[in-house]
Coordinates of C-alpha atoms in Angstrom, one line a residue:
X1000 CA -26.1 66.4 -67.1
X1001 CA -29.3 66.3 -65.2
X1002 CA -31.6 69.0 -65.6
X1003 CA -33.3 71.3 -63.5
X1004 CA -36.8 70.5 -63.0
X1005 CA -39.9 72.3 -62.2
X1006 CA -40.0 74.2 -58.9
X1007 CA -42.4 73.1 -56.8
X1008 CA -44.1 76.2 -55.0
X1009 CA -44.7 76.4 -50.8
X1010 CA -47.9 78.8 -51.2
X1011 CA -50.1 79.3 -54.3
X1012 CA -48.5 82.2 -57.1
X1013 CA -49.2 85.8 -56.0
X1014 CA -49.2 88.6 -58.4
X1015 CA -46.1 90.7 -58.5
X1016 CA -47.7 93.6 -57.0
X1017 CA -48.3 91.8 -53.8
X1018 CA -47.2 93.4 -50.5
X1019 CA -46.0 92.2 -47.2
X1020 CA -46.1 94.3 -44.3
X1021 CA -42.8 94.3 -42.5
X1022 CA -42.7 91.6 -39.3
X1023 CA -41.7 93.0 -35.9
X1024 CA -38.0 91.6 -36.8
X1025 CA -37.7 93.0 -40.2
X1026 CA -38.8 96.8 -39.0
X1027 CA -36.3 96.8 -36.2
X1028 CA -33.3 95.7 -38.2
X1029 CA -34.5 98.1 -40.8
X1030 CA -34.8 100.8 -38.4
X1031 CA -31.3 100.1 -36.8
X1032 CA -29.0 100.3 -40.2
X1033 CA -26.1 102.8 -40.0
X1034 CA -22.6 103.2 -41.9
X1035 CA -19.7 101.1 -41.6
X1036 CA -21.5 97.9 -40.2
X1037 CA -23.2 95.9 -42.6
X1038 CA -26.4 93.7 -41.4
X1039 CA -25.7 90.7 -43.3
X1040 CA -25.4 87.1 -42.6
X1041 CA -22.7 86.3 -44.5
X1042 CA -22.5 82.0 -45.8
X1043 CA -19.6 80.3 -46.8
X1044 CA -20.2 76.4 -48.5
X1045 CA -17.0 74.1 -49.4
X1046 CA -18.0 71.8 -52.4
X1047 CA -15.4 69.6 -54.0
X1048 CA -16.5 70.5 -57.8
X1049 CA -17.2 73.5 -59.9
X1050 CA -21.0 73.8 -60.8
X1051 CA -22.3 74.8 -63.9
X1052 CA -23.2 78.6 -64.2
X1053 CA -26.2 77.9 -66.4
X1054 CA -27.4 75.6 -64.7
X1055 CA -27.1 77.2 -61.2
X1056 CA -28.5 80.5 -62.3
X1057 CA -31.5 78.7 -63.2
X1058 CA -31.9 76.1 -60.2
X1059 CA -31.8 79.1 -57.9
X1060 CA -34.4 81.4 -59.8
X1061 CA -36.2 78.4 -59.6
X1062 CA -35.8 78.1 -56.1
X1063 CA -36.9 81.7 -55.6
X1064 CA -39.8 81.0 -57.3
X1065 CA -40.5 78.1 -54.7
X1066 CA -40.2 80.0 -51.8
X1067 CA -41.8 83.4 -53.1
X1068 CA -41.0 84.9 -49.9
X1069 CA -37.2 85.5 -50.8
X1070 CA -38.0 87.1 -53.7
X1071 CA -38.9 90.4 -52.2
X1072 CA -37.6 94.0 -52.0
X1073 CA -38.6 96.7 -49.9
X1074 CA -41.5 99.1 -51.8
X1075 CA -41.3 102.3 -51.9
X1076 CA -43.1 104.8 -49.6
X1077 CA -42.9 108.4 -48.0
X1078 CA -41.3 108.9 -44.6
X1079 CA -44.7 109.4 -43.1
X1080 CA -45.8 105.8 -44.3
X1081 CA -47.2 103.4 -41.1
X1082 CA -45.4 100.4 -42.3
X1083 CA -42.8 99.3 -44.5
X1084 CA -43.6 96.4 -47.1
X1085 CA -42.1 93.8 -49.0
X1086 CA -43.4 94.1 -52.6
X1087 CA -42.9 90.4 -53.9
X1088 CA -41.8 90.2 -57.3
X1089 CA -41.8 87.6 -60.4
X1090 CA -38.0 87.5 -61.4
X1091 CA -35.0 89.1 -59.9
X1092 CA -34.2 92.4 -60.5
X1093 CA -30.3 91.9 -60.6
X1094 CA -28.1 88.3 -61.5
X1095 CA -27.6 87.1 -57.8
X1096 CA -24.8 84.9 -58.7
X1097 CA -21.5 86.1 -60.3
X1098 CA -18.5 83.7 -60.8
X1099 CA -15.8 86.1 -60.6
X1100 CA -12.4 85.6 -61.8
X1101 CA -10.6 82.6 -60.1
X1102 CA -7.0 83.8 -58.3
X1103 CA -5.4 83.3 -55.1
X1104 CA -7.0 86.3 -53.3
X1105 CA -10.0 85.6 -54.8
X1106 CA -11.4 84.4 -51.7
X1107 CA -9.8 87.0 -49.6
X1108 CA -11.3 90.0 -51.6
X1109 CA -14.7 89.0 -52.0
X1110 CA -15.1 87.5 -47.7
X1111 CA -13.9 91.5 -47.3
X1112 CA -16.8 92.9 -50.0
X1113 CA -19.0 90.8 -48.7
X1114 CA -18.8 92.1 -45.2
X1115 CA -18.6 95.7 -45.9
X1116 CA -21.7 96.5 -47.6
X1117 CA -25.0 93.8 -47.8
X1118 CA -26.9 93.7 -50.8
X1119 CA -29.6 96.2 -51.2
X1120 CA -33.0 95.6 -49.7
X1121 CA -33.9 97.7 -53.1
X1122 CA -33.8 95.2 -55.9
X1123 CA -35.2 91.9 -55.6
X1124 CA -33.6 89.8 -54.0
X1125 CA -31.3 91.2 -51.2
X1126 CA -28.8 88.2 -51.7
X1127 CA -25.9 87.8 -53.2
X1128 CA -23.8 84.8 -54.2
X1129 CA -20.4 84.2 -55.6
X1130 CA -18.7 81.1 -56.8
X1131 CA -15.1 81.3 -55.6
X1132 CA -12.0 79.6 -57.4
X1133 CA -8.7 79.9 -55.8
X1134 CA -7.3 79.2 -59.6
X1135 CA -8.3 78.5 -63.2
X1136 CA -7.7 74.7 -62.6
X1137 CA -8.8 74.5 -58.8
X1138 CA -10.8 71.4 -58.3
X1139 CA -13.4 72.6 -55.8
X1140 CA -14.6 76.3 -54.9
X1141 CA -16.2 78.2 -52.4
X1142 CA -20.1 79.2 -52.9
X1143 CA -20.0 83.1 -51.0
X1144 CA -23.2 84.3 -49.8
X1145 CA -24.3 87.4 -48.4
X1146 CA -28.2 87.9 -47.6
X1147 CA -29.0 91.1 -45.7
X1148 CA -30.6 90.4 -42.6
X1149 CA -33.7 92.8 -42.5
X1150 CA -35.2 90.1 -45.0
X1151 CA -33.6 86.7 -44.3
X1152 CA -31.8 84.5 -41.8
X1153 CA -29.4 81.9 -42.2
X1154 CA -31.5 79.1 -41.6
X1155 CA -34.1 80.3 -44.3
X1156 CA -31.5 80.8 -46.8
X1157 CA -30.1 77.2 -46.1
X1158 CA -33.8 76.5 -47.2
X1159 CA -33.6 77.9 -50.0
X1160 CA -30.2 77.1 -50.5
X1161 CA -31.3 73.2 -50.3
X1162 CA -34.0 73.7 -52.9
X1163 CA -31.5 75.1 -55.3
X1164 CA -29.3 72.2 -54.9
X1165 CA -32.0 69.5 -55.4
X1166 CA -32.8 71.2 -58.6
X1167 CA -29.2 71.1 -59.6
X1168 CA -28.5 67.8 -58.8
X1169 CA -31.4 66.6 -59.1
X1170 CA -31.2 64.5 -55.6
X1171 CA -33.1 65.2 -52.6
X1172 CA -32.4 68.0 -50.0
X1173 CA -35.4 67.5 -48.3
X1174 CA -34.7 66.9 -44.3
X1175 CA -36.8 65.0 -42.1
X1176 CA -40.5 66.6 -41.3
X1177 CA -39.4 68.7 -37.9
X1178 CA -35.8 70.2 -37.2
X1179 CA -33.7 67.6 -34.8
X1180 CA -34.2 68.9 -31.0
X1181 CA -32.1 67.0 -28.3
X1182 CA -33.8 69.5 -25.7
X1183 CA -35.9 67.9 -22.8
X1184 CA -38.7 70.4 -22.1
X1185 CA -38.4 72.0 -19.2
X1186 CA -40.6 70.2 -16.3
X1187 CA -41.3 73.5 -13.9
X1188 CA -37.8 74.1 -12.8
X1189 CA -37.0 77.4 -12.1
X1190 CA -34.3 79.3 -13.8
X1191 CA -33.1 80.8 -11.1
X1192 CA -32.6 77.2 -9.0
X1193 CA -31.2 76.8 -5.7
X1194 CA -27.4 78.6 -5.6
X1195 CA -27.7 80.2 -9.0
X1196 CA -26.5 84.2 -9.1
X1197 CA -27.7 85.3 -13.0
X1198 CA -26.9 88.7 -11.7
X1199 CA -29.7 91.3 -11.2
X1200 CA -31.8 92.5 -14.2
X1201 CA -30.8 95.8 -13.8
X1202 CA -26.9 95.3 -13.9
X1203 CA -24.9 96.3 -16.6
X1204 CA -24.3 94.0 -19.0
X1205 CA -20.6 93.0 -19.5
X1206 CA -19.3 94.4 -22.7
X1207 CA -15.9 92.5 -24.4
X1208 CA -12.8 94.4 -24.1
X1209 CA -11.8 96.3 -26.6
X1210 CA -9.1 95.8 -28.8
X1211 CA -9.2 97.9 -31.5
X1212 CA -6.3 98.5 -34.6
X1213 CA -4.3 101.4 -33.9
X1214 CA -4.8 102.0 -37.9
X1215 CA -7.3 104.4 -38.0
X1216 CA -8.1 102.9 -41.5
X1217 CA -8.6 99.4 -39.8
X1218 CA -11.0 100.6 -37.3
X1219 CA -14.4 100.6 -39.6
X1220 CA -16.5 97.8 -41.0
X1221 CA -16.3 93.8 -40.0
X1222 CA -13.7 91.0 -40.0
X1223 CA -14.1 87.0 -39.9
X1224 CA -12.7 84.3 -38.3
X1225 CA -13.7 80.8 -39.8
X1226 CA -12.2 77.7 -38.5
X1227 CA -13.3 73.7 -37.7
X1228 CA -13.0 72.6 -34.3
X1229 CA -13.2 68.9 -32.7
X1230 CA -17.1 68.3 -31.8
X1231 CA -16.7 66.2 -29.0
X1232 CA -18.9 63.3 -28.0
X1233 CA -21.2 64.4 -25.2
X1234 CA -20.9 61.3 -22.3
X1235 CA -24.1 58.8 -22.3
X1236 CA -27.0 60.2 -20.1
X1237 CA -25.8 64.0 -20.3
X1238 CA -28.1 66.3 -19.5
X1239 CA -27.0 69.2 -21.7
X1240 CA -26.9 69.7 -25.4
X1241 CA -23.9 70.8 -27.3
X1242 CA -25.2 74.4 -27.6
X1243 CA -25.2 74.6 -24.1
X1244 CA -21.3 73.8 -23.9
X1245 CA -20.9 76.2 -26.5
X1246 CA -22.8 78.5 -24.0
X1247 CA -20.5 78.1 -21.1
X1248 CA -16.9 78.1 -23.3
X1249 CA -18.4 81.3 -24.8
X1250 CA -18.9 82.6 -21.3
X1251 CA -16.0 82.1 -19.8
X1252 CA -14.0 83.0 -23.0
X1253 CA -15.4 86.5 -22.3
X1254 CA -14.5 86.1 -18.6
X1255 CA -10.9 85.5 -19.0
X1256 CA -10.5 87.9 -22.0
X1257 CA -12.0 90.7 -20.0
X1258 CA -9.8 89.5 -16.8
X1259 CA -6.1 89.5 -19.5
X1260 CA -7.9 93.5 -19.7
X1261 CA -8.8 94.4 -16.3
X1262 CA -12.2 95.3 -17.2
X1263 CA -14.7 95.0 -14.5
X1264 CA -16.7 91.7 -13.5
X1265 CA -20.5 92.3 -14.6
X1266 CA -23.1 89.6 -16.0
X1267 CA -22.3 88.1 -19.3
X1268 CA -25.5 88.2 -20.9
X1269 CA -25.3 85.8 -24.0
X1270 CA -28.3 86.3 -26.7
X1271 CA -29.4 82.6 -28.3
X1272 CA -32.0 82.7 -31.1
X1273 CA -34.3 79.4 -30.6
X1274 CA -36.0 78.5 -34.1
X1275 CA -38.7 75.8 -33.9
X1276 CA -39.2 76.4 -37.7
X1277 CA -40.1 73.0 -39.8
X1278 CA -37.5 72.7 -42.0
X1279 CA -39.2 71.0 -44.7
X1280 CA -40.7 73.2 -47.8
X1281 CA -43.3 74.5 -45.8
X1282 CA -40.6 76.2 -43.6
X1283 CA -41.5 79.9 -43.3
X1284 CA -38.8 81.7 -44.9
X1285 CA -37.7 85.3 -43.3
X1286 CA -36.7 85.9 -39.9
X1287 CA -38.4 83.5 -37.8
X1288 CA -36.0 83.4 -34.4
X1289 CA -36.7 84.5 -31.4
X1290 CA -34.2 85.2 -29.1
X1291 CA -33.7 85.1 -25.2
X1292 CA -30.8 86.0 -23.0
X1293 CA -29.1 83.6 -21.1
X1294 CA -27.4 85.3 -17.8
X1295 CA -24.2 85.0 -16.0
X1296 CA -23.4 86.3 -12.9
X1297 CA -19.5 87.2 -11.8
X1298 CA -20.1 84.9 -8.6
X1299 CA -20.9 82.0 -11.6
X1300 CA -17.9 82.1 -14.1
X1301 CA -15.1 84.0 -11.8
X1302 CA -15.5 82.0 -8.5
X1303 CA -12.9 83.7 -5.9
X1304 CA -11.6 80.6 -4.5
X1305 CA -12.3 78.2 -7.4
X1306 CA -9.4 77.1 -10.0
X1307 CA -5.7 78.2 -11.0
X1308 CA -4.2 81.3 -10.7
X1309 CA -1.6 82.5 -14.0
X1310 CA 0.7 84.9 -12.5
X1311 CA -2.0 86.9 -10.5
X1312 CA -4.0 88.0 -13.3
X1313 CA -6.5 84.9 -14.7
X1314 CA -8.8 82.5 -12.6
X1315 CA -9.1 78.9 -14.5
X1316 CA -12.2 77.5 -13.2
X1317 CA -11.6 73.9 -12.1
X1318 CA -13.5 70.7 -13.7
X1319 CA -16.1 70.5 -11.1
X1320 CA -17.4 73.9 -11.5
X1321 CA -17.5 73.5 -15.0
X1322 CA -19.4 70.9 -14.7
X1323 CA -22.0 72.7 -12.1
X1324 CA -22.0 75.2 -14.8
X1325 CA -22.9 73.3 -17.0
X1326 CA -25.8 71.8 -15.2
X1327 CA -27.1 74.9 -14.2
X1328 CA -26.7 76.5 -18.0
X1329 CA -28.6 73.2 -19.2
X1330 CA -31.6 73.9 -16.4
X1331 CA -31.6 77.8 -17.8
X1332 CA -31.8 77.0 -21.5
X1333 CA -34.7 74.2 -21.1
X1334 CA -37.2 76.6 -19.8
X1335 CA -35.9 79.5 -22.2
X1336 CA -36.7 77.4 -24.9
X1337 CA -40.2 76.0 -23.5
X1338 CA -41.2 79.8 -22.9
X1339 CA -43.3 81.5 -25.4
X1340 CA -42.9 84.9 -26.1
X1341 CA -42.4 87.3 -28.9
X1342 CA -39.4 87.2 -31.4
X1343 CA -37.7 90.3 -29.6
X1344 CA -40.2 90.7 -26.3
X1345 CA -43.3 92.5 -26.2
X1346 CA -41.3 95.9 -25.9
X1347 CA -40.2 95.3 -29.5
X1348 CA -44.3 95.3 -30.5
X1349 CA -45.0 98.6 -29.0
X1350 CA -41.8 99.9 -30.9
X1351 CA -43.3 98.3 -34.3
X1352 CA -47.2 99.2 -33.5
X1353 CA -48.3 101.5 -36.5
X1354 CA -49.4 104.1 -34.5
X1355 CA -46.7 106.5 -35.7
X1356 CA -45.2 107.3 -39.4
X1357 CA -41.8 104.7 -39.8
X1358 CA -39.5 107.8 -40.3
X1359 CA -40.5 108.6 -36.5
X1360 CA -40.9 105.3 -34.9
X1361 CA -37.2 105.0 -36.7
X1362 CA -36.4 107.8 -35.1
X1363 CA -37.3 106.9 -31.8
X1364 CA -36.0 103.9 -31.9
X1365 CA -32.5 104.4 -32.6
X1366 CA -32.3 106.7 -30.1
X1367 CA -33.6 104.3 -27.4
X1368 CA -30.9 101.8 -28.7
X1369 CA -28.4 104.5 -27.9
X1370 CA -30.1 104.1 -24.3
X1371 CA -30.6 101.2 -23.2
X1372 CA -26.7 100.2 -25.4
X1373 CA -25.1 99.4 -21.8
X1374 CA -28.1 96.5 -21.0
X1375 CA -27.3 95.0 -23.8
X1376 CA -26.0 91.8 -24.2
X1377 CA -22.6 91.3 -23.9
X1378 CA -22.8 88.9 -27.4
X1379 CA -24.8 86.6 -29.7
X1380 CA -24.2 82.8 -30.0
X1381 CA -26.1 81.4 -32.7
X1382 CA -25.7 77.6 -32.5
X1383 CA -27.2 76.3 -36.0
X1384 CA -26.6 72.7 -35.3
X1385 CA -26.1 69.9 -37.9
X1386 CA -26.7 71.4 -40.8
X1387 CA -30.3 69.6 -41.7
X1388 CA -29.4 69.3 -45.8
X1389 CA -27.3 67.0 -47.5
X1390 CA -26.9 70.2 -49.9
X1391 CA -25.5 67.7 -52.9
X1392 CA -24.8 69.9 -56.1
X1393 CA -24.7 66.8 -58.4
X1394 CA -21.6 67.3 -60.4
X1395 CA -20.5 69.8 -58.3
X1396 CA -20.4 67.5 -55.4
X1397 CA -21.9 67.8 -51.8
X1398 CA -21.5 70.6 -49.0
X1399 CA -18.0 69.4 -46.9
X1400 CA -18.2 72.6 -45.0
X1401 CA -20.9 75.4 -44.0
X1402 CA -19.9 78.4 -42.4
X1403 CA -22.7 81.5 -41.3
X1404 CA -22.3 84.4 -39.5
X1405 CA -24.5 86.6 -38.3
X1406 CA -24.3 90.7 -38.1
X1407 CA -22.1 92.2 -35.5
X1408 CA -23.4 96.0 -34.5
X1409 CA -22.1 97.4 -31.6
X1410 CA -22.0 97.3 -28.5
X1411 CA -22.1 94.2 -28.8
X1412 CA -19.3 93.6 -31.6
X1413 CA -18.8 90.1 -31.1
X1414 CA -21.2 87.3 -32.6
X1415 CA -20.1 83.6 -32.8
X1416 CA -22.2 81.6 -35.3
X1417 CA -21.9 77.5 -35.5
X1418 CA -22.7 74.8 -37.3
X1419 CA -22.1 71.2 -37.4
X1420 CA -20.7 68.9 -40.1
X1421 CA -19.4 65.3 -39.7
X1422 CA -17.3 65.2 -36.1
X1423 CA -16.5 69.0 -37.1
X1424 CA -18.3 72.2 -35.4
X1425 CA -17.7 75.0 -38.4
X1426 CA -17.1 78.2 -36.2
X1427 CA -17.5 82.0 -37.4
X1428 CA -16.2 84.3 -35.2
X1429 CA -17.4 88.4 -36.2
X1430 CA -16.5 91.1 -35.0
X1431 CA -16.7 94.9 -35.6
X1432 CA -13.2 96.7 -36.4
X1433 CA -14.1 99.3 -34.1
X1434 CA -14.2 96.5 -31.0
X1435 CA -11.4 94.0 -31.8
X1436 CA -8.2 93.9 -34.8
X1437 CA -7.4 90.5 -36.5
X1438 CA -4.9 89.7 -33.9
X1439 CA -7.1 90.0 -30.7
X1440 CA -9.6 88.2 -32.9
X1441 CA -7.6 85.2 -33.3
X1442 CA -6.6 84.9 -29.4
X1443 CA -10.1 84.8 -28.1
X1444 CA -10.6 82.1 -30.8
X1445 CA -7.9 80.1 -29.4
X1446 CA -9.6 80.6 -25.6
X1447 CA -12.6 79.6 -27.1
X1448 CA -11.0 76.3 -28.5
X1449 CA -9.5 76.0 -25.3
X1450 CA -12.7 76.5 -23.0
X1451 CA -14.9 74.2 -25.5
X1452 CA -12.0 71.1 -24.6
X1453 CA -12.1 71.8 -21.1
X1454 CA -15.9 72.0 -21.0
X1455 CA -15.9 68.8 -22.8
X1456 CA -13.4 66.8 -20.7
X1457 CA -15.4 67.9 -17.4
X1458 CA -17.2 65.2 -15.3
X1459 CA -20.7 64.4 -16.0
X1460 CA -22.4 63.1 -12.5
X1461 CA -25.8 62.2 -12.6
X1462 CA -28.1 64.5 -12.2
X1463 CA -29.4 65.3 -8.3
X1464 CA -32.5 62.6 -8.3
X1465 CA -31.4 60.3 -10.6
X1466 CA -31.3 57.6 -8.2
X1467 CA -28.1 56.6 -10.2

């Protein structure tokens, strides 16, 4: 068995009374916890062998140790404090990992745990991981993790989750220098190009149709939908990236769920974090996305005139305006991207300024979310990417699957999280109880498959210019 060997550390040790004060990010989610909707990201990893519980215990204390900036709970202070803090510690306060009893729910009980309550932000650290067997002689398992979101996102637990495993296994995790980008920078056009309706500013966001269980016992809390889907080639010389296909299929999956419900045609605002995070050791671990709104407008994804008609009720755009979709999505995201601005805009600062005790400004801001809840966007697509680490356990094998979701409060209630593996896209699809039941969750899956094939198969012209 290879051993685990000595953690190598991103920043100099700090003592363990050292305190952080709470980003912009981390105050907000902090600010915006309430019952029955856990702010977690929630991780699933296939591997094709069992790993050895002393030996993983210790790779990922050792991995904490590394990046210091996991092992964090929230200090203590009086309502009328100015900030919260992170109060960095030496050693967890609790085990993070339990292997609980293998069985063939065993799976199915802890995916529910897991999304009904997050770990505390408490005790050090606010993650939790489980090693799942679906029996005693099960060759593989499932590694469940639940981090709570105030403190960490999924791409900085894959971080840290990549350290682990290259102590473990003793093979190396580390990906190139700089994350993989297959975004041109935008050159000065303008987001709002020549025919392009985004809707106005001011316009309601569209919200997804609800759904909800009719048992008032199924009603609270969050459900998950993970499945693989075909991750088809883009054509040679495309001028959009995979996450805007996932984009456009998201959008119109929206538009023809809300059209099945007769709710009315308003923009589809679709939130997309953009990390530009290192992904090497020296990636800053915490919540380092910002995140921008990309608009639809109902003249954009439910053309009057454009595409088959099913029985009166739902529009099927045709290939072509797909395709202009497409091109126009891909104009929107390149200059999203290129655009600086704070993780959640410069409102979001004033909100955070310590200029009032936290128990106010908390105050305060939940009731503006309560406010400004029909702007909203209408959901969160998190597109991940190709997962940047081989994650290789050793004797416990290599990640063949990664699965992350992110938190699903209302209004919004949806999120769709993705990652890529192989030829596969890994997609998580969340949603609050009090939005959608299990069985409307699984249709708008099956429209989403659906939309992402029909987005793929549509024609790829060359761009106006091109010369081609």
């Amino acid at each position: 068995m290879s051993a685990v060997r000595p953690a190598r550390r991103e920043h100099p040790a700090e003592p363990a009374s050292a305190r952080i004060p709470f980003p912009v990010v981390d105050e907000v989610s902090r600010q915006c916890v309430r019952p029955g909707e856990a702010i977690s990201v929630h991780m699933e990893i296939r591997l094709p062998g069992q790993p050895d519980p002393a030996r993983l215990r210790t790779a990922f204390r050792a991995a904490l140790r590394t990046h210091a900036r996991a092992l964090v709970r929230e200090a203590p202070a009086p309502w009328y404090a100015r900030r919260y803090a992170w109060e960095l510690t030496d050693a967890p306060d609790v085990e993070p990992i339990r292997f609980p009893p293998p069985g063939p729910g065993a799976l199915a009980r802890a995916r529910a745990a897991a999304l009904a309550e997050a770990p505390p932000l408490t005790l050090a650290p606010p993650i939790r991981i489980e090693v799942i067997r679906s029996s005693p002689t099960a060759a593989g398992c499932v590694l469940l993790c639940t981090i709570h979101h105030t403190a960490l996102d999924g791409p900085a637990f894959l971080r840290v989750l990549a350290t682990t495993a290259e102590l473990y296994g003793g093979a190396g995790n580390d990906p190139p220098a700089a994350p993989p980008t297959t975004d041109r920078a935008a050159a000065g056009t303008p987001t709002n190009g020549p025919g392009l309706d985004p809707g106005s500013p001011s316009a309601r966001s569209a919200r997804v149709a609800p759904a909800p269980s009719s048992d008032p016992n199924r009603r609270t809390g969050n459900g998950v939908l993970l499945g693989e889907l075909p991750l088809h080639a883009r054509p040679s010389g495309a001028d959009h990236t995979v996450n805007d296909r996932l984009l456009v299929a998201t959008c119109l999956t929206i538009a023809h769920w809300n059209r099945l419900h007769d709710a009315p045609l308003r923009p589809i605002r679709i939130t997309m974090p953009v990390d530009d995070r290192p992904r090497g050791l020296d990636m800053p671990i915490g919540n380092g996305t910002r995140l921008v709104d990309v608009c639809f407008g109902p003249r954009e994804y439910a053309p009057e005139h454009d595409g088959r008609h099913d029985g009166g009720h739902t529009s099927y755009p045709s290939p072509d305006h797909i395709a202009d979709l497409l091109r126009r999505t891909a104009r929107r995201t390149r200059e999203l991207r290129a655009a600086r601005r704070p993780p959640l805009g410069r409102g979001a600062a004033l909100l955070t300024a310590p200029v009032l005790p936290v128990g106010v400004r908390a105050a305060f801001t939940r009731a503006l979310g309560r406010a400004v809840g029909p702007w909203t966007s209408t959901t969160l697509l998190s597109n991940l990417g190709r997962i940047p680490y081989p994650l290789d356990f050793g004797d416990a094998g290599r990640a063949s699957a990664v699965w992350v979701s992110a938190p699903t409060r209302m209004p919004r209630g949806l999120t769709l999280t993705t990652t890529g593996t192989a030829d596969r896209l890994n997609v998580s699809l969340r949603w609050s109880r009090a939005l959608l039941d299990d069985a409307a969750a699984r249709q708008l899956y099956g429209l989403l498959d659906a939309y992402l094939a029909a987005v793929a198969a549509a024609p790829n012209p060359p761009p106006p210019g091109s010369g081609s």
